[in-house]
Amino acid sequence: MITNPDASVHAHTYLALGDSYTIGESVPASDRWSVQLAGLLRKEGVDVADPDIIARTGWTTHELMEAIQRSGNKKTYGLVSLLIGVNNQYRGQDTERYRNEFRELLQTAIRFAGNRPGRVFVLAIPDWGITPYAANSGRDRQQIAREIDAFNAVAQEECQKIGIVYVDITPTSRTAAGDASQIAEDGLHYSGKQYRLWAEKALPVAKKLL
């Protein structure tokens, strides 16, 4: 868990839950989409701290749940985001397992938000099939896209059931195809430039929730 020691000096706190996309694999901490979002909110006059983060590259829904338990984090936050599922897809797990575990994570996120669903939002899973890594590894990029869409459909449906805002950044992620400036040096993850687009997409949602 990454903790922001300066959070207490701000009016609002923020927790970001996820995997490599939230931890910002292969980019500086300042380029993480959640950190960029907090900065954009402050520019809009919303006094929110940079996020605490529980995320790691490679985590599935189940591994994120385990990590949250291990963290012992009992704080309550003004804003909570969740972005998880790409590793479920990557490892070939089925969508029903994802549904059950994602549903549990939504409830966990709500608890972190002081039992306020209106302070939680979910980002869609981006499409890693557009990356050089996917092309060079011989993976079926259309199949990846179809599977990502299927996982996202589950996430969106579960969010709608309990009134959680769902931010669809998957089409945005696909605009990185063929643009090296939007891809991190590892050829698999996104650069701060692409993460900026996610932050901008989430900005009006987060501002409204706060």
PDB file of C-alpha atoms in Angstrom:
ATOM      1  CA  MET A   1       0.000   0.000   0.000  1.00  0.00           C
ATOM      2  CA  ILE A   2       1.227   3.479  -0.898  1.00  0.00           C
ATOM      3  CA  THR A   3       0.138   6.065   1.652  1.00  0.00           C
ATOM      4  CA  ASN A   4       0.096   9.813   1.123  1.00  0.00           C
ATOM      5  CA  PRO A   5       1.496  11.317   4.345  1.00  0.00           C
ATOM      6  CA  ASP A   6       0.115  14.758   3.474  1.00  0.00           C
ATOM      7  CA  ALA A   7      -3.493  13.617   3.047  1.00  0.00           C
ATOM      8  CA  SER A   8      -4.651  15.093   6.357  1.00  0.00           C
ATOM      9  CA  VAL A   9      -4.000  18.662   5.219  1.00  0.00           C
ATOM     10  CA  HIS A  10      -6.617  18.366   2.459  1.00  0.00           C
ATOM     11  CA  ALA A  11     -10.397  18.556   2.700  1.00  0.00           C
ATOM     12  CA  HIS A  12     -10.881  15.270   0.822  1.00  0.00           C
ATOM     13  CA  THR A  13      -8.985  11.977   0.769  1.00  0.00           C
ATOM     14  CA  TYR A  14      -8.815   9.501  -2.108  1.00  0.00           C
ATOM     15  CA  LEU A  15      -8.104   5.773  -2.383  1.00  0.00           C
ATOM     16  CA  ALA A  16      -7.232   4.129  -5.713  1.00  0.00           C
ATOM     17  CA  LEU A  17      -7.602   0.339  -5.970  1.00  0.00           C
ATOM     18  CA  GLY A  18      -6.293  -1.681  -8.890  1.00  0.00           C
ATOM     19  CA  ASP A  19      -3.438  -3.326 -10.731  1.00  0.00           C
ATOM     20  CA  SER A  20      -0.603  -2.200 -13.034  1.00  0.00           C
ATOM     21  CA  TYR A  21      -2.679   0.588 -14.555  1.00  0.00           C
ATOM     22  CA  THR A  22      -3.311   2.163 -11.157  1.00  0.00           C
ATOM     23  CA  ILE A  23       0.208   1.699  -9.819  1.00  0.00           C
ATOM     24  CA  GLY A  24       1.508   3.117 -13.110  1.00  0.00           C
ATOM     25  CA  GLU A  25       3.860   0.354 -14.225  1.00  0.00           C
ATOM     26  CA  SER A  26       6.868   1.822 -16.093  1.00  0.00           C
ATOM     27  CA  VAL A  27       5.910   5.472 -15.510  1.00  0.00           C
ATOM     28  CA  PRO A  28       6.894   7.988 -12.791  1.00  0.00           C
ATOM     29  CA  ALA A  29       4.562   8.273  -9.809  1.00  0.00           C
ATOM     30  CA  SER A  30       3.457  11.715 -10.991  1.00  0.00           C
ATOM     31  CA  ASP A  31       2.157  10.170 -14.243  1.00  0.00           C
ATOM     32  CA  ARG A  32      -0.217   7.705 -12.582  1.00  0.00           C
ATOM     33  CA  TRP A  33      -3.737   8.415 -13.786  1.00  0.00           C
ATOM     34  CA  SER A  34      -5.068   8.681 -10.231  1.00  0.00           C
ATOM     35  CA  VAL A  35      -2.351  11.155  -9.224  1.00  0.00           C
ATOM     36  CA  GLN A  36      -3.047  13.189 -12.359  1.00  0.00           C
ATOM     37  CA  LEU A  37      -6.765  13.122 -11.518  1.00  0.00           C
ATOM     38  CA  ALA A  38      -6.098  14.501  -8.034  1.00  0.00           C
ATOM     39  CA  GLY A  39      -4.016  17.281  -9.568  1.00  0.00           C
ATOM     40  CA  LEU A  40      -6.752  18.151 -12.052  1.00  0.00           C
ATOM     41  CA  LEU A  41      -9.327  18.238  -9.257  1.00  0.00           C
ATOM     42  CA  ARG A  42      -7.191  20.662  -7.286  1.00  0.00           C
ATOM     43  CA  LYS A  43      -6.895  22.878 -10.369  1.00  0.00           C
ATOM     44  CA  GLU A  44     -10.696  22.866 -10.473  1.00  0.00           C
ATOM     45  CA  GLY A  45     -10.798  24.062  -6.874  1.00  0.00           C
ATOM     46  CA  VAL A  46     -11.482  20.706  -5.231  1.00  0.00           C
ATOM     47  CA  ASP A  47      -9.111  20.269  -2.285  1.00  0.00           C
ATOM     48  CA  VAL A  48      -8.316  16.560  -2.606  1.00  0.00           C
ATOM     49  CA  ALA A  49      -5.141  14.783  -1.561  1.00  0.00           C
ATOM     50  CA  ASP A  50      -3.048  12.615  -3.844  1.00  0.00           C
ATOM     51  CA  PRO A  51      -4.354   9.076  -3.487  1.00  0.00           C
ATOM     52  CA  ASP A  52      -3.461   6.277  -1.180  1.00  0.00           C
ATOM     53  CA  ILE A  53      -2.967   3.329  -3.526  1.00  0.00           C
ATOM     54  CA  ILE A  54      -3.478  -0.407  -3.141  1.00  0.00           C
ATOM     55  CA  ALA A  55      -2.387  -1.823  -6.484  1.00  0.00           C
ATOM     56  CA  ARG A  56       0.294  -4.008  -8.031  1.00  0.00           C
ATOM     57  CA  THR A  57       1.195  -5.181 -11.492  1.00  0.00           C
ATOM     58  CA  GLY A  58      -0.298  -8.587 -12.244  1.00  0.00           C
ATOM     59  CA  TRP A  59      -3.069  -8.585  -9.664  1.00  0.00           C
ATOM     60  CA  THR A  60      -6.402 -10.210 -10.435  1.00  0.00           C
ATOM     61  CA  THR A  61      -9.597  -9.399  -8.563  1.00  0.00           C
ATOM     62  CA  HIS A  62      -8.845 -12.151  -6.047  1.00  0.00           C
ATOM     63  CA  GLU A  63      -5.289 -10.948  -5.447  1.00  0.00           C
ATOM     64  CA  LEU A  64      -6.487  -7.387  -4.935  1.00  0.00           C
ATOM     65  CA  MET A  65      -9.016  -8.616  -2.367  1.00  0.00           C
ATOM     66  CA  GLU A  66      -6.269 -10.491  -0.520  1.00  0.00           C
ATOM     67  CA  ALA A  67      -3.976  -7.449  -0.607  1.00  0.00           C
ATOM     68  CA  ILE A  68      -6.681  -5.193   0.818  1.00  0.00           C
ATOM     69  CA  GLN A  69      -7.134  -7.611   3.710  1.00  0.00           C
ATOM     70  CA  ARG A  70      -3.384  -7.795   4.314  1.00  0.00           C
ATOM     71  CA  SER A  71      -3.071  -4.013   4.263  1.00  0.00           C
ATOM     72  CA  GLY A  72      -5.167  -3.680   7.400  1.00  0.00           C
ATOM     73  CA  ASN A  73      -6.404  -0.356   6.046  1.00  0.00           C
ATOM     74  CA  LYS A  74      -9.398   0.805   8.091  1.00  0.00           C
ATOM     75  CA  LYS A  75      -9.518   4.389   6.835  1.00  0.00           C
ATOM     76  CA  THR A  76     -12.567   6.066   5.339  1.00  0.00           C
ATOM     77  CA  TYR A  77     -12.086   8.109   2.159  1.00  0.00           C
ATOM     78  CA  GLY A  78     -13.981  10.867   0.438  1.00  0.00           C
ATOM     79  CA  LEU A  79     -13.399   9.267  -2.960  1.00  0.00           C
ATOM     80  CA  VAL A  80     -12.588   5.686  -4.032  1.00  0.00           C
ATOM     81  CA  SER A  81     -11.756   4.389  -7.502  1.00  0.00           C
ATOM     82  CA  LEU A  82     -11.523   0.802  -8.745  1.00  0.00           C
ATOM     83  CA  LEU A  83      -9.872  -0.447 -11.943  1.00  0.00           C
ATOM     84  CA  ILE A  84      -9.337  -4.220 -12.038  1.00  0.00           C
ATOM     85  CA  GLY A  85      -9.785  -7.195 -14.344  1.00  0.00           C
ATOM     86  CA  VAL A  86      -7.160  -7.157 -17.078  1.00  0.00           C
ATOM     87  CA  ASN A  87      -5.190  -9.944 -15.403  1.00  0.00           C
ATOM     88  CA  ASN A  88      -8.326 -12.050 -15.045  1.00  0.00           C
ATOM     89  CA  GLN A  89      -8.658 -11.779 -18.819  1.00  0.00           C
ATOM     90  CA  TYR A  90      -4.937 -12.286 -19.453  1.00  0.00           C
ATOM     91  CA  ARG A  91      -4.900 -15.502 -17.429  1.00  0.00           C
ATOM     92  CA  GLY A  92      -7.959 -16.866 -19.173  1.00  0.00           C
ATOM     93  CA  GLN A  93     -10.280 -16.757 -16.182  1.00  0.00           C
ATOM     94  CA  ASP A  94     -14.009 -16.793 -16.846  1.00  0.00           C
ATOM     95  CA  THR A  95     -16.295 -13.804 -16.558  1.00  0.00           C
ATOM     96  CA  GLU A  96     -18.527 -15.380 -13.903  1.00  0.00           C
ATOM     97  CA  ARG A  97     -15.642 -15.702 -11.490  1.00  0.00           C
ATOM     98  CA  TYR A  98     -14.797 -12.105 -12.295  1.00  0.00           C
ATOM     99  CA  ARG A  99     -18.389 -11.060 -11.660  1.00  0.00           C
ATOM    100  CA  ASN A 100     -18.458 -12.594  -8.182  1.00  0.00           C
ATOM    101  CA  GLU A 101     -15.096 -11.175  -7.134  1.00  0.00           C
ATOM    102  CA  PHE A 102     -15.727  -7.779  -8.725  1.00  0.00           C
ATOM    103  CA  ARG A 103     -19.042  -7.560  -6.887  1.00  0.00           C
ATOM    104  CA  GLU A 104     -17.221  -8.178  -3.612  1.00  0.00           C
ATOM    105  CA  LEU A 105     -14.641  -5.515  -4.473  1.00  0.00           C
ATOM    106  CA  LEU A 106     -17.408  -3.005  -5.145  1.00  0.00           C
ATOM    107  CA  GLN A 107     -18.751  -3.608  -1.651  1.00  0.00           C
ATOM    108  CA  THR A 108     -15.242  -3.198  -0.245  1.00  0.00           C
ATOM    109  CA  ALA A 109     -14.851   0.078  -2.125  1.00  0.00           C
ATOM    110  CA  ILE A 110     -18.169   1.296  -0.738  1.00  0.00           C
ATOM    111  CA  ARG A 111     -17.024   0.489   2.803  1.00  0.00           C
ATOM    112  CA  PHE A 112     -13.817   2.462   2.226  1.00  0.00           C
ATOM    113  CA  ALA A 113     -16.043   5.345   1.127  1.00  0.00           C
ATOM    114  CA  GLY A 114     -17.894   5.318   4.444  1.00  0.00           C
ATOM    115  CA  ASN A 115     -20.737   3.197   3.054  1.00  0.00           C
ATOM    116  CA  ARG A 116     -21.472   5.860   0.444  1.00  0.00           C
ATOM    117  CA  PRO A 117     -21.820   4.334  -3.054  1.00  0.00           C
ATOM    118  CA  GLY A 118     -22.017   7.882  -4.382  1.00  0.00           C
ATOM    119  CA  ARG A 119     -18.343   8.375  -3.564  1.00  0.00           C
ATOM    120  CA  VAL A 120     -17.125   5.395  -5.632  1.00  0.00           C
ATOM    121  CA  PHE A 121     -16.375   5.178  -9.336  1.00  0.00           C
ATOM    122  CA  VAL A 122     -15.037   2.432 -11.598  1.00  0.00           C
ATOM    123  CA  LEU A 123     -12.796   2.740 -14.623  1.00  0.00           C
ATOM    124  CA  ALA A 124     -13.225   0.263 -17.466  1.00  0.00           C
ATOM    125  CA  ILE A 125     -10.420  -2.159 -18.328  1.00  0.00           C
ATOM    126  CA  PRO A 126      -8.221  -0.769 -21.122  1.00  0.00           C
ATOM    127  CA  ASP A 127      -7.459  -2.831 -24.224  1.00  0.00           C
ATOM    128  CA  TRP A 128      -3.844  -4.016 -24.000  1.00  0.00           C
ATOM    129  CA  GLY A 129      -4.329  -5.751 -27.351  1.00  0.00           C
ATOM    130  CA  ILE A 130      -3.329  -2.535 -29.116  1.00  0.00           C
ATOM    131  CA  THR A 131       0.157  -2.575 -27.570  1.00  0.00           C
ATOM    132  CA  PRO A 132       3.413  -3.593 -29.281  1.00  0.00           C
ATOM    133  CA  TYR A 133       3.740  -6.381 -26.714  1.00  0.00           C
ATOM    134  CA  ALA A 134       0.488  -7.949 -27.880  1.00  0.00           C
ATOM    135  CA  ALA A 135       1.553  -7.688 -31.521  1.00  0.00           C
ATOM    136  CA  ASN A 136       5.024  -9.097 -30.914  1.00  0.00           C
ATOM    137  CA  SER A 137       3.813 -11.976 -28.742  1.00  0.00           C
ATOM    138  CA  GLY A 138       1.572 -13.324 -31.491  1.00  0.00           C
ATOM    139  CA  ARG A 139      -1.611 -12.925 -29.497  1.00  0.00           C
ATOM    140  CA  ASP A 140      -4.951 -12.633 -31.293  1.00  0.00           C
ATOM    141  CA  ARG A 141      -5.616  -8.931 -30.813  1.00  0.00           C
ATOM    142  CA  GLN A 142      -9.235  -9.141 -31.906  1.00  0.00           C
ATOM    143  CA  GLN A 143      -9.847 -11.897 -29.388  1.00  0.00           C
ATOM    144  CA  ILE A 144      -8.271  -9.763 -26.652  1.00  0.00           C
ATOM    145  CA  ALA A 145     -10.595  -6.907 -27.599  1.00  0.00           C
ATOM    146  CA  ARG A 146     -13.654  -9.166 -27.490  1.00  0.00           C
ATOM    147  CA  GLU A 147     -12.689 -10.583 -24.107  1.00  0.00           C
ATOM    148  CA  ILE A 148     -11.930  -7.148 -22.640  1.00  0.00           C
ATOM    149  CA  ASP A 149     -15.350  -5.988 -23.848  1.00  0.00           C
ATOM    150  CA  ALA A 150     -16.973  -9.019 -22.189  1.00  0.00           C
ATOM    151  CA  PHE A 151     -15.280  -8.335 -18.845  1.00  0.00           C
ATOM    152  CA  ASN A 152     -16.205  -4.678 -19.072  1.00  0.00           C
ATOM    153  CA  ALA A 153     -19.831  -5.551 -19.775  1.00  0.00           C
ATOM    154  CA  VAL A 154     -19.880  -7.507 -16.515  1.00  0.00           C
ATOM    155  CA  ALA A 155     -18.296  -4.615 -14.592  1.00  0.00           C
ATOM    156  CA  GLN A 156     -20.707  -2.079 -16.039  1.00  0.00           C
ATOM    157  CA  GLU A 157     -23.698  -4.276 -15.248  1.00  0.00           C
ATOM    158  CA  GLU A 158     -22.606  -4.776 -11.645  1.00  0.00           C
ATOM    159  CA  CYS A 159     -22.016  -1.041 -11.231  1.00  0.00           C
ATOM    160  CA  GLN A 160     -25.463  -0.219 -12.597  1.00  0.00           C
ATOM    161  CA  LYS A 161     -27.115  -2.635 -10.173  1.00  0.00           C
ATOM    162  CA  ILE A 162     -25.945  -0.664  -7.143  1.00  0.00           C
ATOM    163  CA  GLY A 163     -25.606   2.834  -8.538  1.00  0.00           C
ATOM    164  CA  ILE A 164     -21.821   3.050  -8.959  1.00  0.00           C
ATOM    165  CA  VAL A 165     -20.569   5.407 -11.676  1.00  0.00           C
ATOM    166  CA  TYR A 166     -18.740   3.599 -14.491  1.00  0.00           C
ATOM    167  CA  VAL A 167     -16.221   5.536 -16.589  1.00  0.00           C
ATOM    168  CA  ASP A 168     -15.584   3.901 -19.975  1.00  0.00           C
ATOM    169  CA  ILE A 169     -11.965   4.596 -20.913  1.00  0.00           C
ATOM    170  CA  THR A 170     -11.616   1.507 -23.153  1.00  0.00           C
ATOM    171  CA  PRO A 171     -12.241   3.408 -26.424  1.00  0.00           C
ATOM    172  CA  THR A 172      -9.728   6.009 -25.236  1.00  0.00           C
ATOM    173  CA  SER A 173      -7.130   3.301 -24.605  1.00  0.00           C
ATOM    174  CA  ARG A 174      -7.572   2.057 -28.165  1.00  0.00           C
ATOM    175  CA  THR A 175      -6.548   5.446 -29.542  1.00  0.00           C
ATOM    176  CA  ALA A 176      -3.006   4.617 -28.388  1.00  0.00           C
ATOM    177  CA  ALA A 177      -2.656   2.062 -31.202  1.00  0.00           C
ATOM    178  CA  GLY A 178       0.352   2.963 -33.316  1.00  0.00           C
ATOM    179  CA  ASP A 179       1.274   5.982 -31.173  1.00  0.00           C
ATOM    180  CA  ALA A 180       4.508   5.279 -29.313  1.00  0.00           C
ATOM    181  CA  SER A 181       4.094   8.428 -27.225  1.00  0.00           C
ATOM    182  CA  GLN A 182       1.062   6.858 -25.521  1.00  0.00           C
ATOM    183  CA  ILE A 183       2.843   3.609 -24.664  1.00  0.00           C
ATOM    184  CA  ALA A 184       5.302   3.047 -21.801  1.00  0.00           C
ATOM    185  CA  GLU A 185       8.853   1.910 -22.471  1.00  0.00           C
ATOM    186  CA  ASP A 186       7.979  -1.724 -21.676  1.00  0.00           C
ATOM    187  CA  GLY A 187       5.720  -1.847 -24.746  1.00  0.00           C
ATOM    188  CA  LEU A 188       2.813  -3.231 -22.729  1.00  0.00           C
ATOM    189  CA  HIS A 189       1.569  -0.500 -20.422  1.00  0.00           C
ATOM    190  CA  TYR A 190       0.508   3.064 -21.130  1.00  0.00           C
ATOM    191  CA  SER A 191       2.442   6.296 -20.811  1.00  0.00           C
ATOM    192  CA  GLY A 192       1.542   9.305 -18.725  1.00  0.00           C
ATOM    193  CA  LYS A 193       0.110  10.872 -21.877  1.00  0.00           C
ATOM    194  CA  GLN A 194      -2.563   8.174 -22.171  1.00  0.00           C
ATOM    195  CA  TYR A 195      -3.154   8.211 -18.414  1.00  0.00           C
ATOM    196  CA  ARG A 196      -3.795  11.940 -18.687  1.00  0.00           C
ATOM    197  CA  LEU A 197      -6.696  11.177 -21.013  1.00  0.00           C
ATOM    198  CA  TRP A 198      -8.161   8.794 -18.443  1.00  0.00           C
ATOM    199  CA  ALA A 199      -7.804  11.409 -15.721  1.00  0.00           C
ATOM    200  CA  GLU A 200      -9.547  13.989 -17.913  1.00  0.00           C
ATOM    201  CA  LYS A 201     -12.368  11.537 -18.625  1.00  0.00           C
ATOM    202  CA  ALA A 202     -12.796  10.809 -14.912  1.00  0.00           C
ATOM    203  CA  LEU A 203     -12.496  14.458 -13.837  1.00  0.00           C
ATOM    204  CA  PRO A 204     -16.136  15.586 -14.238  1.00  0.00           C
ATOM    205  CA  VAL A 205     -17.338  12.382 -12.580  1.00  0.00           C
ATOM    206  CA  ALA A 206     -14.998  12.702  -9.598  1.00  0.00           C
ATOM    207  CA  LYS A 207     -15.775  16.394  -9.214  1.00  0.00           C
ATOM    208  CA  LYS A 208     -19.491  15.654  -9.101  1.00  0.00           C
ATOM    209  CA  LEU A 209     -19.018  12.830  -6.574  1.00  0.00           C
ATOM    210  CA  LEU A 210     -17.108  15.124  -4.230  1.00  0.00           C
TER     211      LEU A 210
END
